[in-house]
mmCIF file of C-alpha atoms and ligand atoms in Angstrom:
data_model
loop_
_atom_site.group_PDB
_atom_site.id
_atom_site.type_symbol
_atom_site.label_atom_id
_atom_site.label_comp_id
_atom_site.label_asym_id
_atom_site.label_seq_id
_atom_site.Cartn_x
_atom_site.Cartn_y
_atom_site.Cartn_z
ATOM 1 C CA MET A 896 -22.571 -3.653 -1.452
ATOM 2 C CA GLU A 897 -20.428 -3.773 -4.610
ATOM 3 C CA GLU A 898 -17.122 -2.305 -5.827
ATOM 4 C CA ASN A 899 -14.902 -2.272 -8.889
ATOM 5 C CA ILE A 900 -11.917 -4.503 -8.213
ATOM 6 C CA LEU A 901 -9.016 -5.061 -10.608
ATOM 7 C CA GLU A 902 -7.415 -8.248 -9.277
ATOM 8 C CA ILE A 903 -7.691 -10.877 -6.549
ATOM 9 C CA PHE A 904 -4.699 -13.186 -6.204
ATOM 10 C CA SER A 905 -2.378 -14.946 -3.758
ATOM 11 C CA SER A 906 1.290 -13.995 -3.633
ATOM 12 C CA ILE A 907 3.956 -12.707 -1.289
ATOM 13 C CA GLN A 908 4.197 -9.223 0.106
ATOM 14 C CA GLY A 909 7.056 -7.723 -1.891
ATOM 15 C CA GLU A 910 7.558 -4.479 0.021
ATOM 16 C CA GLY A 911 8.237 -3.061 3.444
ATOM 17 C CA LYS A 912 8.237 -4.489 6.955
ATOM 18 C CA TYR A 913 6.300 -7.657 6.111
ATOM 19 C CA ILE A 914 8.265 -8.501 2.975
ATOM 20 C CA GLY A 915 8.008 -12.211 2.168
ATOM 21 C CA ALA A 916 4.735 -12.816 4.019
ATOM 22 C CA ARG A 917 2.115 -14.796 2.101
ATOM 23 C CA GLN A 918 -0.932 -12.678 1.441
ATOM 24 C CA ALA A 919 -4.196 -12.696 -0.417
ATOM 25 C CA PHE A 920 -4.334 -9.463 -2.445
ATOM 26 C CA ILE A 921 -7.385 -7.408 -3.344
ATOM 27 C CA ARG A 922 -6.435 -4.656 -5.784
ATOM 28 C CA PHE A 923 -9.050 -1.912 -5.853
ATOM 29 C CA ALA A 924 -9.597 0.374 -8.839
ATOM 30 C CA ASP A 925 -9.080 4.163 -8.738
ATOM 31 C CA CYS A 926 -6.795 6.477 -6.832
ATOM 32 C CA ASN A 927 -7.153 10.014 -5.495
ATOM 33 C CA ILE A 928 -3.667 11.105 -6.564
ATOM 34 C CA ARG A 929 -1.400 10.471 -9.531
ATOM 35 C CA CYS A 930 2.226 9.556 -8.860
ATOM 36 C CA ARG A 931 4.752 9.820 -11.671
ATOM 37 C CA PHE A 932 5.983 6.297 -10.981
ATOM 38 C CA CYS A 933 2.559 4.638 -10.772
ATOM 39 C CA ASP A 934 2.283 1.460 -12.835
ATOM 40 C CA THR A 935 -1.250 0.496 -11.785
ATOM 41 C CA ARG A 936 -3.640 0.252 -14.712
ATOM 42 C CA PHE A 937 -6.844 1.963 -13.635
ATOM 43 C CA GLN A 938 -8.912 1.599 -16.793
ATOM 44 C CA PRO A 939 -10.871 -0.257 -17.880
ATOM 45 C CA ALA A 940 -12.200 -1.730 -14.660
ATOM 46 C CA ASP A 941 -15.025 -3.528 -16.410
ATOM 47 C CA CYS A 942 -13.871 -6.895 -15.120
ATOM 48 C CA CYS A 943 -11.810 -8.367 -12.303
ATOM 49 C CA GLN A 944 -9.035 -10.925 -12.809
ATOM 50 C CA ILE A 945 -9.312 -13.588 -10.118
ATOM 51 C CA GLU A 946 -6.817 -16.347 -9.456
ATOM 52 C CA THR A 947 -8.837 -19.543 -9.315
ATOM 53 C CA LEU A 948 -6.598 -21.370 -6.803
ATOM 54 C CA PRO A 949 -3.857 -19.758 -4.681
ATOM 55 C CA GLY A 950 -0.445 -19.595 -6.337
ATOM 56 C CA THR A 951 -1.441 -21.317 -9.600
ATOM 57 C CA GLY A 952 -1.369 -18.203 -11.799
ATOM 58 C CA VAL A 953 -4.568 -19.410 -13.452
ATOM 59 C CA TYR A 954 -7.133 -16.632 -13.708
ATOM 60 C CA GLU A 955 -10.736 -16.149 -14.593
ATOM 61 C CA LYS A 956 -12.548 -12.885 -15.263
ATOM 62 C CA LEU A 957 -15.686 -11.730 -13.504
ATOM 63 C CA PRO A 958 -17.588 -8.602 -14.547
ATOM 64 C CA ASN A 959 -17.388 -5.639 -12.160
ATOM 65 C CA PRO A 960 -18.669 -4.561 -9.743
ATOM 66 C CA LEU A 961 -18.154 -7.456 -7.330
ATOM 67 C CA SER A 962 -20.168 -7.979 -4.175
ATOM 68 C CA VAL A 963 -18.641 -8.247 -0.696
ATOM 69 C CA LYS A 964 -19.937 -11.818 -0.489
ATOM 70 C CA GLU A 965 -18.247 -12.791 -3.782
ATOM 71 C CA VAL A 966 -14.893 -11.290 -2.751
ATOM 72 C CA ALA A 967 -15.074 -12.914 0.696
ATOM 73 C CA LYS A 968 -15.854 -16.268 -0.914
ATOM 74 C CA ARG A 969 -12.756 -15.980 -3.134
ATOM 75 C CA ILE A 970 -10.547 -15.008 -0.226
ATOM 76 C CA ARG A 971 -11.802 -17.905 1.885
ATOM 77 C CA ALA A 972 -10.947 -20.255 -1.007
ATOM 78 C CA PHE A 973 -7.325 -18.968 -0.783
ATOM 79 C CA VAL A 974 -6.794 -19.073 2.958
ATOM 80 C CA LYS A 975 -8.371 -22.484 3.525
ATOM 81 C CA PRO A 976 -5.763 -24.647 1.687
ATOM 82 C CA VAL A 977 -2.745 -22.334 2.176
ATOM 83 C CA GLN A 978 -1.848 -20.432 5.333
ATOM 84 C CA HIS A 979 -1.870 -16.678 4.654
ATOM 85 C CA HIS A 980 -0.453 -14.006 6.940
ATOM 86 C CA SER A 981 -3.122 -11.458 6.033
ATOM 87 C CA ILE A 982 -5.315 -9.964 3.326
ATOM 88 C CA SER A 983 -3.630 -7.082 1.546
ATOM 89 C CA LEU A 984 -5.954 -4.263 0.527
ATOM 90 C CA THR A 985 -4.084 -2.499 -2.241
ATOM 91 C CA GLY A 986 -4.714 -0.411 -5.294
ATOM 92 C CA GLY A 987 -5.181 2.200 -6.417
ATOM 93 C CA GLU A 988 -6.179 3.664 -3.092
ATOM 94 C CA PRO A 989 -8.200 1.176 -1.011
ATOM 95 C CA LEU A 990 -9.514 3.855 1.350
ATOM 96 C CA LEU A 991 -11.684 5.149 -1.494
ATOM 97 C CA HIS A 992 -13.664 1.966 -0.764
ATOM 98 C CA ALA A 993 -13.881 2.240 3.018
ATOM 99 C CA ARG A 994 -17.486 1.092 3.319
ATOM 100 C CA PHE A 995 -16.780 -1.993 1.250
ATOM 101 C CA ILE A 996 -13.719 -2.801 3.414
ATOM 102 C CA ARG A 997 -15.747 -2.509 6.607
ATOM 103 C CA ALA A 998 -18.346 -4.881 5.228
ATOM 104 C CA LEU A 999 -15.632 -7.282 4.042
ATOM 105 C CA ALA A 1000 -14.017 -7.296 7.494
ATOM 106 C CA SER A 1001 -17.089 -8.910 8.978
ATOM 107 C CA GLU A 1002 -17.044 -11.662 6.325
ATOM 108 C CA VAL A 1003 -13.405 -12.827 6.567
ATOM 109 C CA LYS A 1004 -11.338 -14.041 9.515
ATOM 110 C CA ALA A 1005 -7.780 -13.274 8.326
ATOM 111 C CA PRO A 1006 -6.297 -9.930 9.456
ATOM 112 C CA LEU A 1007 -6.508 -6.973 7.077
ATOM 113 C CA PHE A 1008 -3.312 -5.324 5.829
ATOM 114 C CA LEU A 1009 -3.859 -1.875 4.332
ATOM 115 C CA GLU A 1010 -1.510 -0.428 1.707
ATOM 116 C CA THR A 1011 -2.366 3.251 1.449
ATOM 117 C CA ASN A 1012 -1.047 6.517 0.084
ATOM 118 C CA GLY A 1013 -1.658 8.037 3.522
ATOM 119 C CA THR A 1014 -3.901 10.931 2.547
ATOM 120 C CA LEU A 1015 -7.525 9.907 3.262
ATOM 121 C CA TYR A 1016 -7.394 10.338 7.035
ATOM 122 C CA GLU A 1017 -11.154 10.508 7.611
ATOM 123 C CA GLU A 1018 -11.637 7.117 5.951
ATOM 124 C CA MET A 1019 -8.669 5.703 7.878
ATOM 125 C CA GLU A 1020 -10.212 6.795 11.169
ATOM 126 C CA ARG A 1021 -13.405 4.929 10.322
ATOM 127 C CA LEU A 1022 -11.472 1.699 9.686
ATOM 128 C CA LEU A 1023 -8.928 1.730 12.516
ATOM 129 C CA ASP A 1024 -10.794 -0.968 14.420
ATOM 130 C CA VAL A 1025 -10.894 -3.453 11.509
ATOM 131 C CA VAL A 1026 -7.431 -2.997 9.967
ATOM 132 C CA THR A 1027 -4.575 -4.817 11.742
ATOM 133 C CA TYR A 1028 -1.567 -3.626 9.709
ATOM 134 C CA VAL A 1029 -0.993 -0.327 7.929
ATOM 135 C CA SER A 1030 1.655 0.333 5.305
ATOM 136 C CA MET A 1031 1.461 4.104 4.902
ATOM 137 C CA ASP A 1032 3.173 5.906 2.060
ATOM 138 C CA ILE A 1033 4.418 9.443 2.336
ATOM 139 C CA LYS A 1034 4.393 10.862 -1.173
ATOM 140 C CA LEU A 1035 7.103 13.418 -1.849
ATOM 141 C CA PRO A 1036 6.279 16.487 -3.972
ATOM 142 C CA SER A 1037 8.804 15.350 -6.607
ATOM 143 C CA SER A 1038 6.654 12.217 -7.082
ATOM 144 C CA THR A 1039 3.203 13.785 -7.144
ATOM 145 C CA GLY A 1040 3.874 17.330 -8.319
ATOM 146 C CA LYS A 1041 2.242 18.804 -5.209
ATOM 147 C CA PRO A 1042 2.829 18.750 -1.437
ATOM 148 C CA LEU A 1043 0.539 16.538 0.666
ATOM 149 C CA TRP A 1044 2.084 17.302 4.061
ATOM 150 C CA GLU A 1045 -1.065 18.298 5.924
ATOM 151 C CA ALA A 1046 -3.000 15.184 4.901
ATOM 152 C CA HIS A 1047 -0.002 12.982 5.721
ATOM 153 C CA GLU A 1048 0.353 14.553 9.159
ATOM 154 C CA ARG A 1049 -3.313 14.021 10.036
ATOM 155 C CA PHE A 1050 -3.103 10.447 8.774
ATOM 156 C CA LEU A 1051 0.067 9.684 10.703
ATOM 157 C CA CYS A 1052 -1.459 10.905 13.968
ATOM 158 C CA LEU A 1053 -4.095 8.162 13.676
ATOM 159 C CA LEU A 1054 -1.480 5.390 13.599
ATOM 160 C CA ARG A 1055 -0.181 5.842 17.141
ATOM 161 C CA GLY A 1056 -0.342 2.437 18.832
ATOM 162 C CA HIS A 1057 -1.059 0.622 15.556
ATOM 163 C CA ASP A 1058 1.139 -1.961 13.804
ATOM 164 C CA ALA A 1059 2.260 0.436 11.077
ATOM 165 C CA TYR A 1060 5.267 1.634 9.150
ATOM 166 C CA VAL A 1061 5.954 4.407 6.663
ATOM 167 C CA LYS A 1062 7.279 3.820 3.167
ATOM 168 C CA ILE A 1063 8.753 6.478 0.900
ATOM 169 C CA VAL A 1064 9.574 5.730 -2.727
ATOM 170 C CA VAL A 1065 12.805 7.476 -3.681
ATOM 171 C CA ALA A 1066 14.267 8.173 -7.125
ATOM 172 C CA GLU A 1067 17.409 9.762 -8.472
ATOM 173 C CA ASN A 1068 15.618 13.127 -8.478
ATOM 174 C CA THR A 1069 14.478 12.885 -4.818
ATOM 175 C CA GLU A 1070 15.624 16.015 -3.032
ATOM 176 C CA GLU A 1071 17.225 15.873 0.388
ATOM 177 C CA GLU A 1072 15.033 18.771 1.570
ATOM 178 C CA GLU A 1073 11.746 17.001 0.824
ATOM 179 C CA LEU A 1074 12.960 13.759 2.416
ATOM 180 C CA GLN A 1075 13.998 15.734 5.493
ATOM 181 C CA GLN A 1076 10.541 17.294 5.713
ATOM 182 C CA ALA A 1077 8.976 13.819 5.653
ATOM 183 C CA VAL A 1078 11.422 12.488 8.231
ATOM 184 C CA GLN A 1079 10.751 15.432 10.533
ATOM 185 C CA LEU A 1080 7.013 14.918 10.181
ATOM 186 C CA ILE A 1081 7.387 11.299 11.292
ATOM 187 C CA ALA A 1082 9.750 12.181 14.147
ATOM 188 C CA ASN A 1083 7.351 14.838 15.435
ATOM 189 C CA THR A 1084 4.377 12.471 15.337
ATOM 190 C CA ILE A 1085 5.563 8.906 16.051
ATOM 191 C CA PRO A 1086 9.316 9.057 16.777
ATOM 192 C CA GLN A 1087 9.767 5.248 16.916
ATOM 193 C CA MET A 1088 8.118 4.631 13.542
ATOM 194 C CA LEU A 1089 9.962 2.362 11.106
ATOM 195 C CA LEU A 1090 10.771 4.146 7.846
ATOM 196 C CA VAL A 1091 11.313 2.107 4.684
ATOM 197 C CA LEU A 1092 13.022 3.798 1.741
ATOM 198 C CA GLN A 1093 11.999 2.008 -1.428
ATOM 199 C CA PRO A 1094 14.070 2.675 -4.562
ATOM 200 C CA VAL A 1095 11.685 3.376 -7.403
ATOM 201 C CA THR A 1096 11.244 0.683 -10.016
ATOM 202 C CA PRO A 1097 12.065 2.770 -13.136
ATOM 203 C CA PHE A 1098 8.833 3.904 -14.798
ATOM 204 C CA GLY A 1099 7.477 7.016 -16.472
ATOM 205 C CA GLY A 1100 10.898 8.562 -17.038
ATOM 206 C CA LEU A 1101 11.936 8.289 -13.381
ATOM 207 C CA ARG A 1102 15.384 6.854 -12.760
ATOM 208 C CA ALA A 1103 16.200 4.535 -9.887
ATOM 209 C CA PRO A 1104 18.517 6.140 -7.347
ATOM 210 C CA SER A 1105 22.188 5.244 -7.601
ATOM 211 C CA ALA A 1106 23.679 3.179 -4.774
ATOM 212 C CA GLY A 1107 25.477 6.254 -3.507
ATOM 213 C CA LYS A 1108 22.306 8.328 -3.469
ATOM 214 C CA LEU A 1109 20.387 5.605 -1.609
ATOM 215 C CA LEU A 1110 23.035 5.362 1.063
ATOM 216 C CA ARG A 1111 23.137 9.150 1.450
ATOM 217 C CA LEU A 1112 19.351 9.324 1.845
ATOM 218 C CA GLN A 1113 19.359 6.493 4.390
ATOM 219 C CA ALA A 1114 22.151 8.114 6.391
ATOM 220 C CA GLN A 1115 20.300 11.426 6.315
ATOM 221 C CA ALA A 1116 17.011 9.902 7.572
ATOM 222 C CA ALA A 1117 18.809 7.824 10.217
ATOM 223 C CA ARG A 1118 20.148 10.989 11.843
ATOM 224 C CA THR A 1119 16.561 11.672 12.984
ATOM 225 C CA LEU A 1120 14.741 8.300 13.057
ATOM 226 C CA PRO A 1121 15.890 5.168 14.923
ATOM 227 C CA GLU A 1122 15.109 2.624 12.200
ATOM 228 C CA VAL A 1123 15.491 3.335 8.493
ATOM 229 C CA ARG A 1124 15.678 0.399 6.073
ATOM 230 C CA VAL A 1125 16.237 0.325 2.323
ATOM 231 C CA ILE A 1126 14.016 -2.357 0.754
ATOM 232 C CA PRO A 1127 13.336 -2.706 -3.002
ATOM 233 C CA GLN A 1128 10.262 -4.324 -4.532
ATOM 234 C CA ALA A 1129 11.164 -8.012 -4.101
ATOM 235 C CA HIS A 1130 8.159 -9.539 -5.882
ATOM 236 C CA ARG A 1131 9.285 -8.037 -9.183
ATOM 237 C CA MET A 1132 12.703 -9.696 -8.887
ATOM 238 C CA MET A 1133 10.948 -13.063 -8.616
ATOM 239 C CA GLY A 1134 8.456 -12.429 -11.392
ATOM 240 C CA LEU A 1135 5.525 -12.432 -8.977
ATOM 241 C CA LEU A 1136 2.523 -10.136 -9.014
HETATM 242 S S1 SF4 B 669 -0.873 6.474 -4.690
HETATM 243 FE FE1 SF4 B 669 -0.304 4.442 -5.454
HETATM 244 S S2 SF4 B 669 -1.994 3.864 -6.825
HETATM 245 FE FE2 SF4 B 669 -2.158 6.076 -6.465
HETATM 246 S S3 SF4 B 669 -1.067 7.002 -8.166
HETATM 247 FE FE3 SF4 B 669 0.402 6.795 -6.487
HETATM 248 S S4 SF4 B 669 1.406 4.816 -6.825
HETATM 249 FE FE4 SF4 B 669 -0.440 4.839 -8.101
#
């Protein structure tokens, strides 16, 4: 089995509940939605940039698609000399590559950490037994241009009993009504779920929320959910991938 992969590298998790954890990252090509703030380069995916040794920043290029065995071999070369918390499956949208992920799970020992836009619930259901951690985004209509509530609700229902949290990227134009709809969706499905509000890294004309706006949004969400944290993208502050 083969897939188009953009990057394989070792770094720290820069977002959410497991911020600071050392991870091996596999960045898959393609996504099923288009967020206004997305900075992932999807094209061309003709080759994959692979860090040769963990943390060195030295890369080589391999032509796509890559086989499961090749990717597993690269990941094993990372986790052998340096202890890694988990393998981050990121993108793009990794669940577009569910069959590849299932095959990869049987080739590597480290736990799998899925970073997903929280819409492909059928694929998520098929991978629940091989993914240890789930970082699920809820995408607000102001970010995507269209509501995704039904898909998010079906996805969220699958995460009961899983080590998971929800992340919402917020910008200066985030509306309180849409955030409240997301918060209510979480509260109705998994009331104890951790919610991370992530201020957008300015991109594509979107402005980062002011400090006052961030605090208002956090206070609003915390009226309904027990744990709401504001966490920016830390890897960018340190110049890491
Ligand atoms: S879901 Fe993620 S990868 Fe897809 S467009 Fe949005 S930010 Fe980019």
